[in-house]
Amino acid sequence: MSHNHNHDEEQERIIIPDENGEEHLFDILFTFDVEETGKSYMVVQPAESPEDDEEEAEVFGFRYEDVDGEFSLFPIETDEEWDIVEEMLNTFVDEEEL
């Protein structure tokens, strides 16, 4: 598995519409690819999330496809996929705490 995330770089952002079509701005925490399945995943948090360490930020995971710079997001539907995303999120959090 390979992953990319921003340590000191400017935060990448993405707009994701909700079920009502209302658009929300999210910070992309990191992306990663699972070589065994050929799928790519993205973990995001709302751009207006508090930076306070005492309060846990809400994060969301998606499977995504990038075709010529156009992102398509898909819900993560299987427990196996969630396990992979959760493992990568734990790794990301551990690296950020160093």
mmCIF file of N, CA and C in Angstrom:
data_model
loop_
_atom_site.group_PDB
_atom_site.id
_atom_site.type_symbol
_atom_site.label_atom_id
_atom_site.label_comp_id
_atom_site.label_asym_id
_atom_site.label_seq_id
_atom_site.Cartn_x
_atom_site.Cartn_y
_atom_site.Cartn_z
ATOM 1 N N MET A 1 0.840 -1.173 0.000
ATOM 2 C CA MET A 1 0.000 0.000 0.000
ATOM 3 C C MET A 1 0.885 1.235 0.000
ATOM 4 N N SER A 2 0.502 2.187 -0.784
ATOM 5 C CA SER A 2 1.208 3.454 -0.765
ATOM 6 C C SER A 2 0.232 4.530 -0.336
ATOM 7 N N HIS A 3 0.773 5.552 0.347
ATOM 8 C CA HIS A 3 -0.113 6.634 0.753
ATOM 9 C C HIS A 3 0.590 7.965 0.634
ATOM 10 N N ASN A 4 -0.212 8.988 0.476
ATOM 11 C CA ASN A 4 0.277 10.352 0.356
ATOM 12 C C ASN A 4 -0.495 11.211 1.331
ATOM 13 N N HIS A 5 0.244 12.057 2.058
ATOM 14 C CA HIS A 5 -0.444 13.011 2.913
ATOM 15 C C HIS A 5 0.399 14.249 3.069
ATOM 16 N N ASN A 6 -0.237 15.303 3.504
ATOM 17 C CA ASN A 6 0.393 16.608 3.619
ATOM 18 C C ASN A 6 0.896 16.815 5.038
ATOM 19 N N HIS A 7 2.206 17.066 5.172
ATOM 20 C CA HIS A 7 2.735 17.425 6.480
ATOM 21 C C HIS A 7 2.828 18.942 6.578
ATOM 22 N N ASP A 8 3.623 19.548 5.702
ATOM 23 C CA ASP A 8 3.830 20.986 5.762
ATOM 24 C C ASP A 8 3.294 21.687 4.524
ATOM 25 N N GLU A 9 2.743 20.937 3.596
ATOM 26 C CA GLU A 9 2.235 21.525 2.375
ATOM 27 C C GLU A 9 0.884 22.172 2.634
ATOM 28 N N GLU A 10 0.500 23.073 1.714
ATOM 29 C CA GLU A 10 -0.827 23.667 1.814
ATOM 30 C C GLU A 10 -1.869 22.564 1.680
ATOM 31 N N GLN A 11 -2.899 22.637 2.493
ATOM 32 C CA GLN A 11 -3.931 21.600 2.532
ATOM 33 C C GLN A 11 -4.719 21.557 1.228
ATOM 34 N N GLU A 12 -4.832 20.359 0.652
ATOM 35 C CA GLU A 12 -5.689 20.180 -0.517
ATOM 36 C C GLU A 12 -7.126 20.098 -0.048
ATOM 37 N N ARG A 13 -8.028 20.634 -0.864
ATOM 38 C CA ARG A 13 -9.442 20.638 -0.494
ATOM 39 C C ARG A 13 -10.286 20.107 -1.636
ATOM 40 N N ILE A 14 -11.473 19.621 -1.253
ATOM 41 C CA ILE A 14 -12.412 19.081 -2.227
ATOM 42 C C ILE A 14 -13.825 19.469 -1.780
ATOM 43 N N ILE A 15 -14.681 19.730 -2.746
ATOM 44 C CA ILE A 15 -16.080 20.032 -2.451
ATOM 45 C C ILE A 15 -16.893 18.766 -2.688
ATOM 46 N N ILE A 16 -17.674 18.383 -1.676
ATOM 47 C CA ILE A 16 -18.493 17.172 -1.765
ATOM 48 C C ILE A 16 -19.942 17.559 -1.479
ATOM 49 N N PRO A 17 -20.836 17.273 -2.424
ATOM 50 C CA PRO A 17 -22.253 17.562 -2.169
ATOM 51 C C PRO A 17 -22.861 16.500 -1.251
ATOM 52 N N ASP A 18 -23.802 16.917 -0.404
ATOM 53 C CA ASP A 18 -24.500 15.951 0.444
ATOM 54 C C ASP A 18 -25.726 15.415 -0.291
ATOM 55 N N GLU A 19 -26.526 14.605 0.409
ATOM 56 C CA GLU A 19 -27.686 13.971 -0.227
ATOM 57 C C GLU A 19 -28.734 14.980 -0.691
ATOM 58 N N ASN A 20 -28.668 16.219 -0.173
ATOM 59 C CA ASN A 20 -29.607 17.264 -0.581
ATOM 60 C C ASN A 20 -29.032 18.168 -1.673
ATOM 61 N N GLY A 21 -27.811 17.856 -2.127
ATOM 62 C CA GLY A 21 -27.177 18.660 -3.156
ATOM 63 C C GLY A 21 -26.428 19.868 -2.618
ATOM 64 N N GLU A 22 -26.424 20.036 -1.297
ATOM 65 C CA GLU A 22 -25.699 21.147 -0.684
ATOM 66 C C GLU A 22 -24.206 20.819 -0.672
ATOM 67 N N GLU A 23 -23.376 21.770 -1.110
ATOM 68 C CA GLU A 23 -21.940 21.523 -1.221
ATOM 69 C C GLU A 23 -21.228 21.868 0.083
ATOM 70 N N HIS A 24 -20.258 21.014 0.445
ATOM 71 C CA HIS A 24 -19.469 21.204 1.657
ATOM 72 C C HIS A 24 -17.992 21.085 1.299
ATOM 73 N N LEU A 25 -17.169 21.925 1.938
ATOM 74 C CA LEU A 25 -15.735 21.936 1.698
ATOM 75 C C LEU A 25 -15.037 21.017 2.699
ATOM 76 N N PHE A 26 -14.172 20.142 2.187
ATOM 77 C CA PHE A 26 -13.431 19.197 3.016
ATOM 78 C C PHE A 26 -11.936 19.319 2.755
ATOM 79 N N ASP A 27 -11.137 19.131 3.811
ATOM 80 C CA ASP A 27 -9.686 19.009 3.687
ATOM 81 C C ASP A 27 -9.368 17.553 3.402
ATOM 82 N N ILE A 28 -8.503 17.314 2.424
ATOM 83 C CA ILE A 28 -8.048 15.953 2.142
ATOM 84 C C ILE A 28 -6.900 15.655 3.094
ATOM 85 N N LEU A 29 -7.110 14.717 4.010
ATOM 86 C CA LEU A 29 -6.064 14.355 4.965
ATOM 87 C C LEU A 29 -4.989 13.522 4.296
ATOM 88 N N PHE A 30 -5.405 12.507 3.551
ATOM 89 C CA PHE A 30 -4.466 11.691 2.798
ATOM 90 C C PHE A 30 -5.220 10.813 1.820
ATOM 91 N N THR A 31 -4.458 10.311 0.851
ATOM 92 C CA THR A 31 -4.977 9.343 -0.110
ATOM 93 C C THR A 31 -4.045 8.146 -0.098
ATOM 94 N N PHE A 32 -4.564 7.001 -0.488
ATOM 95 C CA PHE A 32 -3.707 5.823 -0.598
ATOM 96 C C PHE A 32 -4.302 4.838 -1.586
ATOM 97 N N ASP A 33 -3.424 4.006 -2.123
ATOM 98 C CA ASP A 33 -3.805 2.977 -3.090
ATOM 99 C C ASP A 33 -3.582 1.606 -2.475
ATOM 100 N N VAL A 34 -4.461 0.680 -2.778
ATOM 101 C CA VAL A 34 -4.299 -0.709 -2.352
ATOM 102 C C VAL A 34 -3.922 -1.496 -3.601
ATOM 103 N N GLU A 35 -2.655 -1.875 -3.675
ATOM 104 C CA GLU A 35 -2.144 -2.526 -4.878
ATOM 105 C C GLU A 35 -2.847 -3.843 -5.177
ATOM 106 N N GLU A 36 -3.225 -4.582 -4.120
ATOM 107 C CA GLU A 36 -3.861 -5.888 -4.319
ATOM 108 C C GLU A 36 -5.205 -5.776 -5.036
ATOM 109 N N THR A 37 -5.927 -4.681 -4.789
ATOM 110 C CA THR A 37 -7.254 -4.520 -5.390
ATOM 111 C C THR A 37 -7.272 -3.502 -6.522
ATOM 112 N N GLY A 38 -6.232 -2.676 -6.597
ATOM 113 C CA GLY A 38 -6.194 -1.626 -7.606
ATOM 114 C C GLY A 38 -7.107 -0.455 -7.284
ATOM 115 N N LYS A 39 -7.595 -0.385 -6.052
ATOM 116 C CA LYS A 39 -8.511 0.690 -5.667
ATOM 117 C C LYS A 39 -7.764 1.792 -4.915
ATOM 118 N N SER A 40 -8.308 3.005 -5.012
ATOM 119 C CA SER A 40 -7.742 4.169 -4.331
ATOM 120 C C SER A 40 -8.743 4.693 -3.320
ATOM 121 N N TYR A 41 -8.219 5.216 -2.216
ATOM 122 C CA TYR A 41 -9.064 5.710 -1.133
ATOM 123 C C TYR A 41 -8.608 7.099 -0.708
ATOM 124 N N MET A 42 -9.549 7.852 -0.146
ATOM 125 C CA MET A 42 -9.301 9.212 0.307
ATOM 126 C C MET A 42 -9.952 9.369 1.678
ATOM 127 N N VAL A 43 -9.234 10.017 2.593
ATOM 128 C CA VAL A 43 -9.789 10.322 3.906
ATOM 129 C C VAL A 43 -9.832 11.843 4.027
ATOM 130 N N VAL A 44 -11.018 12.365 4.376
ATOM 131 C CA VAL A 44 -11.230 13.810 4.438
ATOM 132 C C VAL A 44 -11.857 14.195 5.773
ATOM 133 N N GLN A 45 -11.755 15.485 6.093
ATOM 134 C CA GLN A 45 -12.466 16.030 7.247
ATOM 135 C C GLN A 45 -13.032 17.382 6.841
ATOM 136 N N PRO A 46 -14.144 17.784 7.452
ATOM 137 C CA PRO A 46 -14.720 19.090 7.113
ATOM 138 C C PRO A 46 -13.684 20.198 7.296
ATOM 139 N N ALA A 47 -13.633 21.130 6.349
ATOM 140 C CA ALA A 47 -12.640 22.209 6.392
ATOM 141 C C ALA A 47 -12.797 23.079 7.627
ATOM 142 N N GLU A 48 -14.002 23.169 8.148
ATOM 143 C CA GLU A 48 -14.233 24.003 9.326
ATOM 144 C C GLU A 48 -14.076 23.229 10.625
ATOM 145 N N SER A 49 -13.423 22.057 10.580
ATOM 146 C CA SER A 49 -13.226 21.253 11.792
ATOM 147 C C SER A 49 -12.349 21.999 12.786
ATOM 148 N N PRO A 50 -12.629 21.855 14.078
ATOM 149 C CA PRO A 50 -11.794 22.505 15.090
ATOM 150 C C PRO A 50 -10.399 21.897 15.111
ATOM 151 N N GLU A 51 -9.413 22.730 15.338
ATOM 152 C CA GLU A 51 -8.024 22.277 15.416
ATOM 153 C C GLU A 51 -7.673 21.822 16.834
ATOM 154 N N ASP A 52 -8.610 21.939 17.743
ATOM 155 C CA ASP A 52 -8.402 21.609 19.147
ATOM 156 C C ASP A 52 -8.151 20.114 19.312
ATOM 157 N N ASP A 53 -7.027 19.768 19.936
ATOM 158 C CA ASP A 53 -6.678 18.363 20.139
ATOM 159 C C ASP A 53 -7.629 17.667 21.105
ATOM 160 N N GLU A 54 -8.306 18.423 21.963
ATOM 161 C CA GLU A 54 -9.213 17.829 22.936
ATOM 162 C C GLU A 54 -10.464 17.254 22.276
ATOM 163 N N GLU A 55 -10.861 17.846 21.170
ATOM 164 C CA GLU A 55 -12.078 17.415 20.491
ATOM 165 C C GLU A 55 -11.701 16.625 19.242
ATOM 166 N N GLU A 56 -12.246 15.426 19.124
ATOM 167 C CA GLU A 56 -11.930 14.602 17.971
ATOM 168 C C GLU A 56 -12.644 15.134 16.743
ATOM 169 N N ALA A 57 -11.896 15.260 15.652
ATOM 170 C CA ALA A 57 -12.469 15.739 14.402
ATOM 171 C C ALA A 57 -13.199 14.593 13.709
ATOM 172 N N GLU A 58 -14.270 14.934 13.038
ATOM 173 C CA GLU A 58 -15.026 13.951 12.274
ATOM 174 C C GLU A 58 -14.298 13.724 10.952
ATOM 175 N N VAL A 59 -14.075 12.470 10.591
ATOM 176 C CA VAL A 59 -13.413 12.150 9.328
ATOM 177 C C VAL A 59 -14.293 11.205 8.524
ATOM 178 N N PHE A 60 -14.095 11.252 7.209
ATOM 179 C CA PHE A 60 -14.875 10.426 6.298
ATOM 180 C C PHE A 60 -13.930 9.754 5.319
ATOM 181 N N GLY A 61 -14.240 8.521 4.968
ATOM 182 C CA GLY A 61 -13.444 7.787 3.997
ATOM 183 C C GLY A 61 -14.266 7.485 2.753
ATOM 184 N N PHE A 62 -13.610 7.559 1.608
ATOM 185 C CA PHE A 62 -14.249 7.257 0.333
ATOM 186 C C PHE A 62 -13.293 6.459 -0.539
ATOM 187 N N ARG A 63 -13.854 5.634 -1.401
ATOM 188 C CA ARG A 63 -13.082 5.079 -2.505
ATOM 189 C C ARG A 63 -13.214 6.105 -3.615
ATOM 190 N N TYR A 64 -12.137 6.324 -4.370
ATOM 191 C CA TYR A 64 -12.237 7.306 -5.438
ATOM 192 C C TYR A 64 -11.542 6.828 -6.698
ATOM 193 N N GLU A 65 -11.952 7.418 -7.796
ATOM 194 C CA GLU A 65 -11.303 7.216 -9.082
ATOM 195 C C GLU A 65 -10.948 8.585 -9.619
ATOM 196 N N ASP A 66 -9.736 8.704 -10.145
ATOM 197 C CA ASP A 66 -9.258 9.956 -10.729
ATOM 198 C C ASP A 66 -9.023 9.704 -12.210
ATOM 199 N N VAL A 67 -9.913 10.221 -13.035
ATOM 200 C CA VAL A 67 -9.793 10.063 -14.480
ATOM 201 C C VAL A 67 -9.534 11.441 -15.063
ATOM 202 N N ASP A 68 -8.326 11.645 -15.557
ATOM 203 C CA ASP A 68 -7.936 12.924 -16.157
ATOM 204 C C ASP A 68 -8.205 14.104 -15.226
ATOM 205 N N GLY A 69 -7.906 13.943 -13.937
ATOM 206 C CA GLY A 69 -8.072 15.024 -12.977
ATOM 207 C C GLY A 69 -9.480 15.210 -12.462
ATOM 208 N N GLU A 70 -10.419 14.396 -12.920
ATOM 209 C CA GLU A 70 -11.801 14.459 -12.446
ATOM 210 C C GLU A 70 -12.016 13.355 -11.412
ATOM 211 N N PHE A 71 -12.338 13.762 -10.179
ATOM 212 C CA PHE A 71 -12.560 12.799 -9.109
ATOM 213 C C PHE A 71 -13.995 12.301 -9.106
ATOM 214 N N SER A 72 -14.156 11.007 -8.922
ATOM 215 C CA SER A 72 -15.460 10.406 -8.649
ATOM 216 C C SER A 72 -15.335 9.694 -7.314
ATOM 217 N N LEU A 73 -16.212 10.032 -6.367
ATOM 218 C CA LEU A 73 -16.188 9.423 -5.038
ATOM 219 C C LEU A 73 -17.257 8.354 -4.929
ATOM 220 N N PHE A 74 -16.911 7.286 -4.207
ATOM 221 C CA PHE A 74 -17.827 6.170 -4.009
ATOM 222 C C PHE A 74 -17.836 5.807 -2.532
ATOM 223 N N PRO A 75 -18.983 5.434 -1.996
ATOM 224 C CA PRO A 75 -19.019 5.024 -0.587
ATOM 225 C C PRO A 75 -18.241 3.729 -0.378
ATOM 226 N N ILE A 76 -17.666 3.600 0.804
ATOM 227 C CA ILE A 76 -16.993 2.357 1.177
ATOM 228 C C ILE A 76 -18.076 1.427 1.698
ATOM 229 N N GLU A 77 -18.206 0.272 1.068
ATOM 230 C CA GLU A 77 -19.356 -0.581 1.338
ATOM 231 C C GLU A 77 -19.053 -1.872 2.084
ATOM 232 N N THR A 78 -17.807 -2.308 2.088
ATOM 233 C CA THR A 78 -17.523 -3.591 2.730
ATOM 234 C C THR A 78 -16.721 -3.399 4.020
ATOM 235 N N ASP A 79 -16.872 -4.348 4.930
ATOM 236 C CA ASP A 79 -16.102 -4.314 6.174
ATOM 237 C C ASP A 79 -14.608 -4.406 5.893
ATOM 238 N N GLU A 80 -14.233 -5.166 4.861
ATOM 239 C CA GLU A 80 -12.821 -5.319 4.518
ATOM 240 C C GLU A 80 -12.226 -3.973 4.113
ATOM 241 N N GLU A 81 -12.977 -3.214 3.304
ATOM 242 C CA GLU A 81 -12.493 -1.894 2.899
ATOM 243 C C GLU A 81 -12.389 -0.968 4.107
ATOM 244 N N TRP A 82 -13.383 -0.999 4.991
ATOM 245 C CA TRP A 82 -13.334 -0.153 6.186
ATOM 246 C C TRP A 82 -12.139 -0.511 7.059
ATOM 247 N N ASP A 83 -11.825 -1.809 7.166
ATOM 248 C CA ASP A 83 -10.667 -2.234 7.954
ATOM 249 C C ASP A 83 -9.384 -1.635 7.391
ATOM 250 N N ILE A 84 -9.258 -1.629 6.070
ATOM 251 C CA ILE A 84 -8.070 -1.069 5.417
ATOM 252 C C ILE A 84 -7.982 0.430 5.691
ATOM 253 N N VAL A 85 -9.096 1.138 5.516
ATOM 254 C CA VAL A 85 -9.112 2.584 5.738
ATOM 255 C C VAL A 85 -8.801 2.900 7.198
ATOM 256 N N GLU A 86 -9.373 2.152 8.112
ATOM 257 C CA GLU A 86 -9.131 2.380 9.535
ATOM 258 C C GLU A 86 -7.661 2.155 9.887
ATOM 259 N N GLU A 87 -7.057 1.122 9.324
ATOM 260 C CA GLU A 87 -5.639 0.851 9.573
ATOM 261 C C GLU A 87 -4.770 2.008 9.075
ATOM 262 N N MET A 88 -5.082 2.520 7.875
ATOM 263 C CA MET A 88 -4.310 3.636 7.333
ATOM 264 C C MET A 88 -4.540 4.905 8.149
ATOM 265 N N LEU A 89 -5.756 5.121 8.621
ATOM 266 C CA LEU A 89 -6.041 6.295 9.444
ATOM 267 C C LEU A 89 -5.258 6.225 10.750
ATOM 268 N N ASN A 90 -5.203 5.060 11.367
ATOM 269 C CA ASN A 90 -4.425 4.895 12.597
ATOM 270 C C ASN A 90 -2.950 5.171 12.347
ATOM 271 N N THR A 91 -2.425 4.715 11.214
ATOM 272 C CA THR A 91 -1.030 4.978 10.853
ATOM 273 C C THR A 91 -0.811 6.472 10.668
ATOM 274 N N PHE A 92 -1.732 7.135 9.975
ATOM 275 C CA PHE A 92 -1.653 8.579 9.747
ATOM 276 C C PHE A 92 -1.637 9.333 11.076
ATOM 277 N N VAL A 93 -2.532 8.981 11.984
ATOM 278 C CA VAL A 93 -2.611 9.647 13.287
ATOM 279 C C VAL A 93 -1.320 9.423 14.065
ATOM 280 N N ASP A 94 -0.793 8.206 14.051
ATOM 281 C CA ASP A 94 0.456 7.908 14.749
ATOM 282 C C ASP A 94 1.605 8.742 14.200
ATOM 283 N N GLU A 95 1.687 8.895 12.866
ATOM 284 C CA GLU A 95 2.751 9.686 12.245
ATOM 285 C C GLU A 95 2.620 11.161 12.606
ATOM 286 N N GLU A 96 1.405 11.669 12.678
ATOM 287 C CA GLU A 96 1.171 13.076 13.005
ATOM 288 C C GLU A 96 1.564 13.383 14.443
ATOM 289 N N GLU A 97 1.503 12.389 15.319
ATOM 290 C CA GLU A 97 1.821 12.603 16.727
ATOM 291 C C GLU A 97 3.318 12.596 16.988
ATOM 292 N N LEU A 98 4.118 12.155 16.026
ATOM 293 C CA LEU A 98 5.573 12.109 16.221
ATOM 294 C C LEU A 98 6.194 13.484 16.192
#
